[in-house]
Amino acid sequence: MISVAPARRATRALGFTLTELLIAMTVGTIVISAAIGFLLAQMRTLGGGEIREDLSRNSRYVGVSLRHDLQAAGIDISSTSSFGAVAAFPGTSGDTLVIFHVPYLPSPAPPHDLDPPAGTDNPLAAGGTCGTHCVDVLMDANQPLELGLGDLTRLQVGATRRLILIDNISTTNDTSVALSFTAHDTILRQPAGLTSGLRLDRYSTYVQKLQPTLYYLDDQQRLMRAVSLNTTGAPAGDVLAHGVQQFDVSLIFEDGDELDQADPDDPDNSNDYDDIVAVRVRATFVADRTDPRVNQGQLLKSTHEWVVSPRNLRYEKNKL
């Protein structure tokens, strides 16, 4: 009988060698470092993107608002050489843009003819019909009066236009109301009330509600939008955008000139209010915070410009 020795099994130590561990640690370190670098890059990108998107969102919102309001300029109130449906003037913090139109309620706000005192004298005696700053006007007894306290209206006497700010309304009879207005000589830098000895004409005087819209900067770098005035004649605005460092407005005239404001009193007849055909607005927006990862840690700024040619201003020019 032949005996066979059992096969000797090859044995191998369990686990990793030091070399394998070092290689694994090196590869892992490289992968983790790359991942951390990618994550930090993404965080920097996201942080910068958020700040840039805030500025872009502000500018888009302001641009949409400006275009919408400027396209309403001159609805049912054409400009004259001395009174514009669009006006601009410089202020202490930035320029002010003023836009006028007759509101639709849903039809245009009606003109209310003067309810003159008995007699035939014309023009009437100096002052209003119910006081120094008060006029009696006719109303439709079958319609609610659309005028209210604080409303800005135009007082039209023949070809002469004035602004008045209503501070009291009292019913005279079924077809007439007395409108008292503030004693301002000017409102929004336009003649107001019965200034310069203006006397009412019993046959060609009326009052009509106006809708003002104003854009201006306050002293906190906020762009304000106002659609009404307070009793002092100052705009009662709401914040449209924060972080607006600059707000510049220029008026473009039919002959191509571009000026800060109209000047109906100078000898040049080409820069009056009825010569305006477009408006240019330039605004600089600033971020609300700095970030060392954005713009080298400096406050990010962005300047945007809009040029709007209100359709009603073009229409009025084409009629001439």
PDB file of C-alpha atoms in Angstrom:
ATOM      1  CA  MET A   1       0.000   0.000   0.000  1.00  0.00           C
ATOM      2  CA  ILE A   2       1.341   3.285  -1.064  1.00  0.00           C
ATOM      3  CA  SER A   3       0.690   6.290   1.187  1.00  0.00           C
ATOM      4  CA  VAL A   4       0.228   9.834  -0.271  1.00  0.00           C
ATOM      5  CA  ALA A   5       1.202  12.912   1.729  1.00  0.00           C
ATOM      6  CA  PRO A   6      -1.602  15.464   2.085  1.00  0.00           C
ATOM      7  CA  ALA A   7      -1.297  18.522  -0.262  1.00  0.00           C
ATOM      8  CA  ARG A   8       0.124  21.481   1.463  1.00  0.00           C
ATOM      9  CA  ARG A   9      -2.249  24.384   1.119  1.00  0.00           C
ATOM     10  CA  ALA A  10      -0.827  27.793   0.266  1.00  0.00           C
ATOM     11  CA  THR A  11      -1.568  30.242   3.001  1.00  0.00           C
ATOM     12  CA  ARG A  12      -1.852  34.049   2.696  1.00  0.00           C
ATOM     13  CA  ALA A  13      -2.049  36.645   5.398  1.00  0.00           C
ATOM     14  CA  LEU A  14      -5.410  38.484   5.593  1.00  0.00           C
ATOM     15  CA  GLY A  15      -5.692  42.399   5.344  1.00  0.00           C
ATOM     16  CA  PHE A  16      -3.905  45.179   3.390  1.00  0.00           C
ATOM     17  CA  THR A  17      -0.264  45.826   3.118  1.00  0.00           C
ATOM     18  CA  LEU A  18       1.185  49.177   4.135  1.00  0.00           C
ATOM     19  CA  THR A  19       1.759  50.039   0.492  1.00  0.00           C
ATOM     20  CA  GLU A  20      -1.889  49.398  -0.358  1.00  0.00           C
ATOM     21  CA  LEU A  21      -3.034  51.536   2.537  1.00  0.00           C
ATOM     22  CA  LEU A  22      -0.803  54.408   1.491  1.00  0.00           C
ATOM     23  CA  ILE A  23      -2.055  54.196  -2.102  1.00  0.00           C
ATOM     24  CA  ALA A  24      -5.715  54.141  -0.941  1.00  0.00           C
ATOM     25  CA  MET A  25      -5.184  57.102   1.382  1.00  0.00           C
ATOM     26  CA  THR A  26      -3.469  59.089  -1.354  1.00  0.00           C
ATOM     27  CA  VAL A  27      -6.275  58.426  -3.853  1.00  0.00           C
ATOM     28  CA  GLY A  28      -8.919  59.189  -1.241  1.00  0.00           C
ATOM     29  CA  THR A  29      -7.221  62.458  -0.318  1.00  0.00           C
ATOM     30  CA  ILE A  30      -7.105  63.515  -3.964  1.00  0.00           C
ATOM     31  CA  VAL A  31     -10.793  62.674  -4.476  1.00  0.00           C
ATOM     32  CA  ILE A  32     -11.908  64.442  -1.291  1.00  0.00           C
ATOM     33  CA  SER A  33      -9.801  67.509  -2.082  1.00  0.00           C
ATOM     34  CA  ALA A  34     -11.292  67.705  -5.551  1.00  0.00           C
ATOM     35  CA  ALA A  35     -14.799  67.364  -4.139  1.00  0.00           C
ATOM     36  CA  ILE A  36     -14.191  70.074  -1.542  1.00  0.00           C
ATOM     37  CA  GLY A  37     -12.722  72.360  -4.195  1.00  0.00           C
ATOM     38  CA  PHE A  38     -15.722  71.781  -6.450  1.00  0.00           C
ATOM     39  CA  LEU A  39     -18.104  72.426  -3.561  1.00  0.00           C
ATOM     40  CA  LEU A  40     -16.355  75.664  -2.609  1.00  0.00           C
ATOM     41  CA  ALA A  41     -16.386  76.797  -6.241  1.00  0.00           C
ATOM     42  CA  GLN A  42     -20.099  76.068  -6.446  1.00  0.00           C
ATOM     43  CA  MET A  43     -20.731  77.970  -3.219  1.00  0.00           C
ATOM     44  CA  ARG A  44     -18.822  80.954  -4.563  1.00  0.00           C
ATOM     45  CA  THR A  45     -20.776  80.774  -7.800  1.00  0.00           C
ATOM     46  CA  LEU A  46     -24.091  80.504  -5.989  1.00  0.00           C
ATOM     47  CA  GLY A  47     -23.233  83.380  -3.640  1.00  0.00           C
ATOM     48  CA  GLY A  48     -22.214  85.633  -6.514  1.00  0.00           C
ATOM     49  CA  GLY A  49     -25.202  84.517  -8.573  1.00  0.00           C
ATOM     50  CA  GLU A  50     -27.631  85.423  -5.803  1.00  0.00           C
ATOM     51  CA  ILE A  51     -26.225  88.927  -5.454  1.00  0.00           C
ATOM     52  CA  ARG A  52     -26.204  89.460  -9.222  1.00  0.00           C
ATOM     53  CA  GLU A  53     -29.722  88.070  -9.568  1.00  0.00           C
ATOM     54  CA  ASP A  54     -30.995  90.486  -6.900  1.00  0.00           C
ATOM     55  CA  LEU A  55     -29.636  93.431  -8.913  1.00  0.00           C
ATOM     56  CA  SER A  56     -31.004  92.033 -12.161  1.00  0.00           C
ATOM     57  CA  ARG A  57     -34.427  91.413 -10.614  1.00  0.00           C
ATOM     58  CA  ASN A  58     -34.558  94.989  -9.298  1.00  0.00           C
ATOM     59  CA  SER A  59     -33.677  96.447 -12.680  1.00  0.00           C
ATOM     60  CA  ARG A  60     -36.225  94.300 -14.533  1.00  0.00           C
ATOM     61  CA  TYR A  61     -38.972  95.301 -12.117  1.00  0.00           C
ATOM     62  CA  VAL A  62     -38.152  99.010 -12.397  1.00  0.00           C
ATOM     63  CA  GLY A  63     -37.961  98.774 -16.190  1.00  0.00           C
ATOM     64  CA  VAL A  64     -41.371  97.120 -16.493  1.00  0.00           C
ATOM     65  CA  SER A  65     -42.917  99.709 -14.165  1.00  0.00           C
ATOM     66  CA  LEU A  66     -41.390 102.652 -16.046  1.00  0.00           C
ATOM     67  CA  ARG A  67     -42.504 101.409 -19.443  1.00  0.00           C
ATOM     68  CA  HIS A  68     -46.040 100.744 -18.222  1.00  0.00           C
ATOM     69  CA  ASP A  69     -46.448 104.166 -16.594  1.00  0.00           C
ATOM     70  CA  LEU A  70     -44.824 106.149 -19.387  1.00  0.00           C
ATOM     71  CA  GLN A  71     -47.089 104.579 -21.991  1.00  0.00           C
ATOM     72  CA  ALA A  72     -50.037 106.065 -20.081  1.00  0.00           C
ATOM     73  CA  ALA A  73     -48.616 109.590 -20.363  1.00  0.00           C
ATOM     74  CA  GLY A  74     -50.952 111.976 -22.105  1.00  0.00           C
ATOM     75  CA  ILE A  75     -54.090 109.834 -22.122  1.00  0.00           C
ATOM     76  CA  ASP A  76     -56.897 112.380 -22.616  1.00  0.00           C
ATOM     77  CA  ILE A  77     -54.623 115.282 -21.690  1.00  0.00           C
ATOM     78  CA  SER A  78     -52.384 116.557 -24.459  1.00  0.00           C
ATOM     79  CA  SER A  79     -49.277 118.549 -23.637  1.00  0.00           C
ATOM     80  CA  THR A  80     -49.090 122.285 -24.204  1.00  0.00           C
ATOM     81  CA  SER A  81     -45.968 124.392 -24.522  1.00  0.00           C
ATOM     82  CA  SER A  82     -46.113 125.235 -20.802  1.00  0.00           C
ATOM     83  CA  PHE A  83     -47.644 122.031 -19.376  1.00  0.00           C
ATOM     84  CA  GLY A  84     -46.402 118.563 -20.128  1.00  0.00           C
ATOM     85  CA  ALA A  85     -47.956 115.134 -19.794  1.00  0.00           C
ATOM     86  CA  VAL A  86     -44.331 114.192 -19.031  1.00  0.00           C
ATOM     87  CA  ALA A  87     -41.944 116.357 -17.048  1.00  0.00           C
ATOM     88  CA  ALA A  88     -38.613 115.971 -15.305  1.00  0.00           C
ATOM     89  CA  PHE A  89     -36.597 118.083 -12.925  1.00  0.00           C
ATOM     90  CA  PRO A  90     -33.458 117.579 -10.810  1.00  0.00           C
ATOM     91  CA  GLY A  91     -33.672 116.922  -7.085  1.00  0.00           C
ATOM     92  CA  THR A  92     -31.286 116.718  -4.139  1.00  0.00           C
ATOM     93  CA  SER A  93     -30.778 112.938  -4.398  1.00  0.00           C
ATOM     94  CA  GLY A  94     -31.644 112.349  -8.054  1.00  0.00           C
ATOM     95  CA  ASP A  95     -34.014 113.422 -10.767  1.00  0.00           C
ATOM     96  CA  THR A  96     -37.799 113.326 -10.533  1.00  0.00           C
ATOM     97  CA  LEU A  97     -39.988 111.980 -13.322  1.00  0.00           C
ATOM     98  CA  VAL A  98     -43.603 113.203 -13.470  1.00  0.00           C
ATOM     99  CA  ILE A  99     -46.285 111.570 -15.614  1.00  0.00           C
ATOM    100  CA  PHE A 100     -49.894 112.723 -16.045  1.00  0.00           C
ATOM    101  CA  HIS A 101     -52.937 111.084 -17.546  1.00  0.00           C
ATOM    102  CA  VAL A 102     -56.714 111.166 -17.108  1.00  0.00           C
ATOM    103  CA  PRO A 103     -57.780 107.992 -15.276  1.00  0.00           C
ATOM    104  CA  TYR A 104     -60.331 105.565 -16.656  1.00  0.00           C
ATOM    105  CA  LEU A 105     -63.069 104.665 -14.175  1.00  0.00           C
ATOM    106  CA  PRO A 106     -63.695 102.615 -16.442  1.00  0.00           C
ATOM    107  CA  SER A 107     -64.397 105.443 -18.897  1.00  0.00           C
ATOM    108  CA  PRO A 108     -62.332 108.655 -18.793  1.00  0.00           C
ATOM    109  CA  ALA A 109     -62.937 110.793 -15.722  1.00  0.00           C
ATOM    110  CA  PRO A 110     -65.469 113.399 -16.890  1.00  0.00           C
ATOM    111  CA  PRO A 111     -64.844 117.153 -17.018  1.00  0.00           C
ATOM    112  CA  HIS A 112     -67.079 119.086 -14.626  1.00  0.00           C
ATOM    113  CA  ASP A 113     -68.175 122.438 -15.995  1.00  0.00           C
ATOM    114  CA  LEU A 114     -68.193 125.501 -13.784  1.00  0.00           C
ATOM    115  CA  ASP A 115     -71.486 126.321 -12.079  1.00  0.00           C
ATOM    116  CA  PRO A 116     -71.205 130.121 -12.278  1.00  0.00           C
ATOM    117  CA  PRO A 117     -73.113 132.579 -10.128  1.00  0.00           C
ATOM    118  CA  ALA A 118     -76.151 134.352 -11.552  1.00  0.00           C
ATOM    119  CA  GLY A 119     -75.383 137.183 -13.920  1.00  0.00           C
ATOM    120  CA  THR A 120     -73.776 137.794 -17.265  1.00  0.00           C
ATOM    121  CA  ASP A 121     -70.451 139.308 -16.266  1.00  0.00           C
ATOM    122  CA  ASN A 122     -67.517 137.550 -17.866  1.00  0.00           C
ATOM    123  CA  PRO A 123     -64.831 136.868 -16.864  1.00  0.00           C
ATOM    124  CA  LEU A 124     -65.914 136.525 -13.282  1.00  0.00           C
ATOM    125  CA  ALA A 125     -64.545 138.570 -10.426  1.00  0.00           C
ATOM    126  CA  ALA A 126     -61.131 137.578  -9.103  1.00  0.00           C
ATOM    127  CA  GLY A 127     -61.074 134.440  -6.969  1.00  0.00           C
ATOM    128  CA  GLY A 128     -63.281 131.386  -6.971  1.00  0.00           C
ATOM    129  CA  THR A 129     -67.051 131.167  -7.026  1.00  0.00           C
ATOM    130  CA  CYS A 130     -67.378 129.964  -3.417  1.00  0.00           C
ATOM    131  CA  GLY A 131     -64.261 131.407  -1.844  1.00  0.00           C
ATOM    132  CA  THR A 132     -60.696 132.413  -2.648  1.00  0.00           C
ATOM    133  CA  HIS A 133     -59.728 128.782  -3.203  1.00  0.00           C
ATOM    134  CA  CYS A 134     -63.077 127.244  -4.065  1.00  0.00           C
ATOM    135  CA  VAL A 135     -65.055 126.635  -7.241  1.00  0.00           C
ATOM    136  CA  ASP A 136     -68.605 125.416  -7.796  1.00  0.00           C
ATOM    137  CA  VAL A 137     -68.846 122.761 -10.496  1.00  0.00           C
ATOM    138  CA  LEU A 138     -71.669 120.767 -12.001  1.00  0.00           C
ATOM    139  CA  MET A 139     -72.076 117.035 -11.440  1.00  0.00           C
ATOM    140  CA  ASP A 140     -74.257 114.296 -12.865  1.00  0.00           C
ATOM    141  CA  ALA A 141     -77.028 113.644 -10.339  1.00  0.00           C
ATOM    142  CA  ASN A 142     -77.338 110.072 -11.648  1.00  0.00           C
ATOM    143  CA  GLN A 143     -73.656 109.194 -11.167  1.00  0.00           C
ATOM    144  CA  PRO A 144     -71.541 109.084  -8.014  1.00  0.00           C
ATOM    145  CA  LEU A 145     -68.938 111.834  -7.895  1.00  0.00           C
ATOM    146  CA  GLU A 146     -65.543 110.408  -8.807  1.00  0.00           C
ATOM    147  CA  LEU A 147     -63.640 113.281  -7.171  1.00  0.00           C
ATOM    148  CA  GLY A 148     -62.384 112.853  -3.622  1.00  0.00           C
ATOM    149  CA  LEU A 149     -60.263 114.530  -0.973  1.00  0.00           C
ATOM    150  CA  GLY A 150     -56.616 114.662  -1.952  1.00  0.00           C
ATOM    151  CA  ASP A 151     -57.329 114.266  -5.658  1.00  0.00           C
ATOM    152  CA  LEU A 152     -55.182 116.207  -8.086  1.00  0.00           C
ATOM    153  CA  THR A 153     -57.223 117.846 -10.829  1.00  0.00           C
ATOM    154  CA  ARG A 154     -56.722 120.266 -13.649  1.00  0.00           C
ATOM    155  CA  LEU A 155     -58.578 123.538 -13.653  1.00  0.00           C
ATOM    156  CA  GLN A 156     -58.998 124.511 -17.291  1.00  0.00           C
ATOM    157  CA  VAL A 157     -59.977 128.109 -18.081  1.00  0.00           C
ATOM    158  CA  GLY A 158     -60.092 128.559 -21.828  1.00  0.00           C
ATOM    159  CA  ALA A 159     -56.573 127.692 -23.024  1.00  0.00           C
ATOM    160  CA  THR A 160     -55.059 128.186 -19.560  1.00  0.00           C
ATOM    161  CA  ARG A 161     -54.368 125.156 -17.394  1.00  0.00           C
ATOM    162  CA  ARG A 162     -53.791 125.040 -13.651  1.00  0.00           C
ATOM    163  CA  LEU A 163     -53.387 122.211 -11.137  1.00  0.00           C
ATOM    164  CA  ILE A 164     -55.490 122.135  -7.988  1.00  0.00           C
ATOM    165  CA  LEU A 165     -55.350 119.752  -5.040  1.00  0.00           C
ATOM    166  CA  ILE A 166     -58.766 119.178  -3.482  1.00  0.00           C
ATOM    167  CA  ASP A 167     -58.922 119.466   0.328  1.00  0.00           C
ATOM    168  CA  ASN A 168     -62.697 119.674   0.825  1.00  0.00           C
ATOM    169  CA  ILE A 169     -65.893 118.807  -1.054  1.00  0.00           C
ATOM    170  CA  SER A 170     -69.348 120.017  -0.055  1.00  0.00           C
ATOM    171  CA  THR A 171     -72.629 119.411  -1.818  1.00  0.00           C
ATOM    172  CA  THR A 172     -74.349 122.568  -2.977  1.00  0.00           C
ATOM    173  CA  ASN A 173     -77.440 120.961  -4.494  1.00  0.00           C
ATOM    174  CA  ASP A 174     -78.433 117.898  -6.512  1.00  0.00           C
ATOM    175  CA  THR A 175     -76.370 118.978  -9.493  1.00  0.00           C
ATOM    176  CA  SER A 176     -73.528 121.005  -8.008  1.00  0.00           C
ATOM    177  CA  VAL A 177     -70.640 120.640  -5.549  1.00  0.00           C
ATOM    178  CA  ALA A 178     -68.172 123.124  -4.113  1.00  0.00           C
ATOM    179  CA  LEU A 179     -64.539 122.064  -4.470  1.00  0.00           C
ATOM    180  CA  SER A 180     -62.106 123.689  -2.082  1.00  0.00           C
ATOM    181  CA  PHE A 181     -58.431 123.393  -2.945  1.00  0.00           C
ATOM    182  CA  THR A 182     -55.103 124.074  -1.275  1.00  0.00           C
ATOM    183  CA  ALA A 183     -53.513 127.509  -1.521  1.00  0.00           C
ATOM    184  CA  HIS A 184     -50.450 126.373  -3.461  1.00  0.00           C
ATOM    185  CA  ASP A 185     -49.183 128.671  -6.203  1.00  0.00           C
ATOM    186  CA  THR A 186     -47.352 125.747  -7.802  1.00  0.00           C
ATOM    187  CA  ILE A 187     -47.765 121.978  -7.632  1.00  0.00           C
ATOM    188  CA  LEU A 188     -45.067 119.693  -9.037  1.00  0.00           C
ATOM    189  CA  ARG A 189     -43.450 122.851 -10.431  1.00  0.00           C
ATOM    190  CA  GLN A 190     -46.543 123.646 -12.478  1.00  0.00           C
ATOM    191  CA  PRO A 191     -48.773 126.705 -11.943  1.00  0.00           C
ATOM    192  CA  ALA A 192     -51.574 125.932  -9.510  1.00  0.00           C
ATOM    193  CA  GLY A 193     -54.803 127.537  -8.392  1.00  0.00           C
ATOM    194  CA  LEU A 194     -55.855 130.980  -9.509  1.00  0.00           C
ATOM    195  CA  THR A 195     -52.321 132.344  -9.770  1.00  0.00           C
ATOM    196  CA  SER A 196     -51.188 135.321 -11.832  1.00  0.00           C
ATOM    197  CA  GLY A 197     -54.605 136.953 -11.569  1.00  0.00           C
ATOM    198  CA  LEU A 198     -56.374 134.173 -13.465  1.00  0.00           C
ATOM    199  CA  ARG A 199     -60.124 134.852 -13.582  1.00  0.00           C
ATOM    200  CA  LEU A 200     -62.739 132.206 -14.220  1.00  0.00           C
ATOM    201  CA  ASP A 201     -64.700 132.216 -17.461  1.00  0.00           C
ATOM    202  CA  ARG A 202     -68.340 131.276 -16.953  1.00  0.00           C
ATOM    203  CA  TYR A 203     -68.529 129.589 -20.358  1.00  0.00           C
ATOM    204  CA  SER A 204     -65.182 127.790 -20.720  1.00  0.00           C
ATOM    205  CA  THR A 205     -64.074 126.593 -17.292  1.00  0.00           C
ATOM    206  CA  TYR A 206     -64.040 122.998 -16.105  1.00  0.00           C
ATOM    207  CA  VAL A 207     -62.348 120.701 -13.583  1.00  0.00           C
ATOM    208  CA  GLN A 208     -61.147 117.169 -14.397  1.00  0.00           C
ATOM    209  CA  LYS A 209     -59.465 114.512 -12.295  1.00  0.00           C
ATOM    210  CA  LEU A 210     -55.846 113.700 -13.125  1.00  0.00           C
ATOM    211  CA  GLN A 211     -53.716 110.702 -12.260  1.00  0.00           C
ATOM    212  CA  PRO A 212     -50.143 111.691 -11.414  1.00  0.00           C
ATOM    213  CA  THR A 213     -47.316 109.165 -11.282  1.00  0.00           C
ATOM    214  CA  LEU A 214     -43.936 110.168  -9.897  1.00  0.00           C
ATOM    215  CA  TYR A 215     -40.554 108.461  -9.658  1.00  0.00           C
ATOM    216  CA  TYR A 216     -37.866 109.872  -7.382  1.00  0.00           C
ATOM    217  CA  LEU A 217     -35.085 108.882  -4.985  1.00  0.00           C
ATOM    218  CA  ASP A 218     -35.301 109.447  -1.255  1.00  0.00           C
ATOM    219  CA  ASP A 219     -32.298 110.002   1.039  1.00  0.00           C
ATOM    220  CA  GLN A 220     -32.015 106.273   1.780  1.00  0.00           C
ATOM    221  CA  GLN A 221     -31.242 105.239  -1.815  1.00  0.00           C
ATOM    222  CA  ARG A 222     -34.769 103.981  -2.343  1.00  0.00           C
ATOM    223  CA  LEU A 223     -36.562 104.515  -5.628  1.00  0.00           C
ATOM    224  CA  MET A 224     -40.039 105.735  -4.791  1.00  0.00           C
ATOM    225  CA  ARG A 225     -43.184 105.599  -6.902  1.00  0.00           C
ATOM    226  CA  ALA A 226     -46.101 107.870  -5.976  1.00  0.00           C
ATOM    227  CA  VAL A 227     -49.597 108.046  -7.437  1.00  0.00           C
ATOM    228  CA  SER A 228     -50.956 110.684  -5.048  1.00  0.00           C
ATOM    229  CA  LEU A 229     -49.906 113.828  -3.195  1.00  0.00           C
ATOM    230  CA  ASN A 230     -50.294 114.794   0.439  1.00  0.00           C
ATOM    231  CA  THR A 231     -51.824 118.084   1.536  1.00  0.00           C
ATOM    232  CA  THR A 232     -48.449 119.856   1.263  1.00  0.00           C
ATOM    233  CA  GLY A 233     -48.271 118.990  -2.411  1.00  0.00           C
ATOM    234  CA  ALA A 234     -45.431 116.515  -1.841  1.00  0.00           C
ATOM    235  CA  PRO A 235     -45.659 113.021  -3.337  1.00  0.00           C
ATOM    236  CA  ALA A 236     -46.888 110.234  -1.048  1.00  0.00           C
ATOM    237  CA  GLY A 237     -44.730 107.438  -2.436  1.00  0.00           C
ATOM    238  CA  ASP A 238     -44.148 103.749  -1.838  1.00  0.00           C
ATOM    239  CA  VAL A 239     -40.819 101.977  -2.203  1.00  0.00           C
ATOM    240  CA  LEU A 240     -40.356 100.530  -5.680  1.00  0.00           C
ATOM    241  CA  ALA A 241     -36.750  99.376  -5.278  1.00  0.00           C
ATOM    242  CA  HIS A 242     -34.025  99.467  -2.630  1.00  0.00           C
ATOM    243  CA  GLY A 243     -30.371 100.156  -3.299  1.00  0.00           C
ATOM    244  CA  VAL A 244     -30.740 102.665  -6.133  1.00  0.00           C
ATOM    245  CA  GLN A 245     -27.675 104.896  -6.044  1.00  0.00           C
ATOM    246  CA  GLN A 246     -28.449 107.029  -9.071  1.00  0.00           C
ATOM    247  CA  PHE A 247     -31.635 107.933 -10.950  1.00  0.00           C
ATOM    248  CA  ASP A 248     -31.177 110.215 -13.936  1.00  0.00           C
ATOM    249  CA  VAL A 249     -33.928 111.356 -16.288  1.00  0.00           C
ATOM    250  CA  SER A 250     -33.531 113.236 -19.560  1.00  0.00           C
ATOM    251  CA  LEU A 251     -36.127 114.377 -22.055  1.00  0.00           C
ATOM    252  CA  ILE A 252     -35.683 113.814 -25.776  1.00  0.00           C
ATOM    253  CA  PHE A 253     -37.195 116.480 -28.002  1.00  0.00           C
ATOM    254  CA  GLU A 254     -38.449 116.305 -31.565  1.00  0.00           C
ATOM    255  CA  ASP A 255     -35.336 118.024 -32.975  1.00  0.00           C
ATOM    256  CA  GLY A 256     -33.080 115.431 -31.324  1.00  0.00           C
ATOM    257  CA  ASP A 257     -31.964 117.572 -28.389  1.00  0.00           C
ATOM    258  CA  GLU A 258     -31.761 115.822 -25.026  1.00  0.00           C
ATOM    259  CA  LEU A 259     -32.118 117.976 -21.912  1.00  0.00           C
ATOM    260  CA  ASP A 260     -32.619 117.547 -18.177  1.00  0.00           C
ATOM    261  CA  GLN A 261     -35.922 119.416 -18.311  1.00  0.00           C
ATOM    262  CA  ALA A 262     -38.173 121.426 -20.582  1.00  0.00           C
ATOM    263  CA  ASP A 263     -37.862 125.203 -20.621  1.00  0.00           C
ATOM    264  CA  PRO A 264     -40.973 126.920 -22.008  1.00  0.00           C
ATOM    265  CA  ASP A 265     -39.774 130.335 -20.817  1.00  0.00           C
ATOM    266  CA  ASP A 266     -36.628 130.650 -22.918  1.00  0.00           C
ATOM    267  CA  PRO A 267     -36.579 131.985 -26.517  1.00  0.00           C
ATOM    268  CA  ASP A 268     -36.005 128.487 -27.920  1.00  0.00           C
ATOM    269  CA  ASN A 269     -39.366 127.095 -29.048  1.00  0.00           C
ATOM    270  CA  SER A 270     -38.014 123.586 -29.639  1.00  0.00           C
ATOM    271  CA  ASN A 271     -37.604 122.579 -25.981  1.00  0.00           C
ATOM    272  CA  ASP A 272     -41.139 123.161 -24.717  1.00  0.00           C
ATOM    273  CA  TYR A 273     -43.284 120.455 -23.134  1.00  0.00           C
ATOM    274  CA  ASP A 274     -45.194 119.783 -26.336  1.00  0.00           C
ATOM    275  CA  ASP A 275     -41.897 119.051 -28.126  1.00  0.00           C
ATOM    276  CA  ILE A 276     -41.083 116.002 -25.980  1.00  0.00           C
ATOM    277  CA  VAL A 277     -41.144 112.704 -27.887  1.00  0.00           C
ATOM    278  CA  ALA A 278     -39.261 110.317 -25.578  1.00  0.00           C
ATOM    279  CA  VAL A 279     -37.773 109.872 -22.129  1.00  0.00           C
ATOM    280  CA  ARG A 280     -34.402 108.370 -21.192  1.00  0.00           C
ATOM    281  CA  VAL A 281     -33.961 106.947 -17.692  1.00  0.00           C
ATOM    282  CA  ARG A 282     -30.677 105.660 -16.290  1.00  0.00           C
ATOM    283  CA  ALA A 283     -30.460 104.017 -12.877  1.00  0.00           C
ATOM    284  CA  THR A 284     -27.546 102.538 -10.946  1.00  0.00           C
ATOM    285  CA  PHE A 285     -28.377  99.690  -8.582  1.00  0.00           C
ATOM    286  CA  VAL A 286     -26.084  98.598  -5.748  1.00  0.00           C
ATOM    287  CA  ALA A 287     -26.073  95.276  -3.914  1.00  0.00           C
ATOM    288  CA  ASP A 288     -27.365  95.178  -0.354  1.00  0.00           C
ATOM    289  CA  ARG A 289     -24.183  93.530   0.942  1.00  0.00           C
ATOM    290  CA  THR A 290     -20.564  92.829   0.088  1.00  0.00           C
ATOM    291  CA  ASP A 291     -19.133  89.368  -0.313  1.00  0.00           C
ATOM    292  CA  PRO A 292     -15.406  88.508  -0.451  1.00  0.00           C
ATOM    293  CA  ARG A 293     -16.216  86.005  -3.185  1.00  0.00           C
ATOM    294  CA  VAL A 294     -17.929  88.593  -5.438  1.00  0.00           C
ATOM    295  CA  ASN A 295     -16.344  91.522  -7.255  1.00  0.00           C
ATOM    296  CA  GLN A 296     -13.153  91.131  -5.204  1.00  0.00           C
ATOM    297  CA  GLY A 297     -15.071  92.006  -2.068  1.00  0.00           C
ATOM    298  CA  GLN A 298     -16.216  95.390  -3.414  1.00  0.00           C
ATOM    299  CA  LEU A 299     -19.866  96.425  -3.450  1.00  0.00           C
ATOM    300  CA  LEU A 300     -21.397  95.214  -6.704  1.00  0.00           C
ATOM    301  CA  LYS A 301     -23.097  97.849  -8.898  1.00  0.00           C
ATOM    302  CA  SER A 302     -25.108  97.623 -12.092  1.00  0.00           C
ATOM    303  CA  THR A 303     -26.310 100.458 -14.360  1.00  0.00           C
ATOM    304  CA  HIS A 304     -29.333 100.094 -16.629  1.00  0.00           C
ATOM    305  CA  GLU A 305     -30.895 102.438 -19.161  1.00  0.00           C
ATOM    306  CA  TRP A 306     -34.333 102.644 -20.747  1.00  0.00           C
ATOM    307  CA  VAL A 307     -35.607 104.844 -23.564  1.00  0.00           C
ATOM    308  CA  VAL A 308     -39.393 105.044 -23.829  1.00  0.00           C
ATOM    309  CA  SER A 309     -41.396 106.950 -26.437  1.00  0.00           C
ATOM    310  CA  PRO A 310     -44.973 107.245 -25.116  1.00  0.00           C
ATOM    311  CA  ARG A 311     -47.468 106.525 -27.873  1.00  0.00           C
ATOM    312  CA  ASN A 312     -49.700 109.467 -26.957  1.00  0.00           C
ATOM    313  CA  LEU A 313     -46.823 111.940 -27.234  1.00  0.00           C
ATOM    314  CA  ARG A 314     -45.972 110.597 -30.706  1.00  0.00           C
ATOM    315  CA  TYR A 315     -49.638 110.761 -31.670  1.00  0.00           C
ATOM    316  CA  GLU A 316     -49.913 114.404 -30.643  1.00  0.00           C
ATOM    317  CA  LYS A 317     -46.805 115.301 -32.639  1.00  0.00           C
ATOM    318  CA  ASN A 318     -48.111 113.483 -35.718  1.00  0.00           C
ATOM    319  CA  LYS A 319     -51.341 115.508 -35.555  1.00  0.00           C
ATOM    320  CA  LEU A 320     -49.482 118.797 -35.929  1.00  0.00           C
TER     321      LEU A 320
END
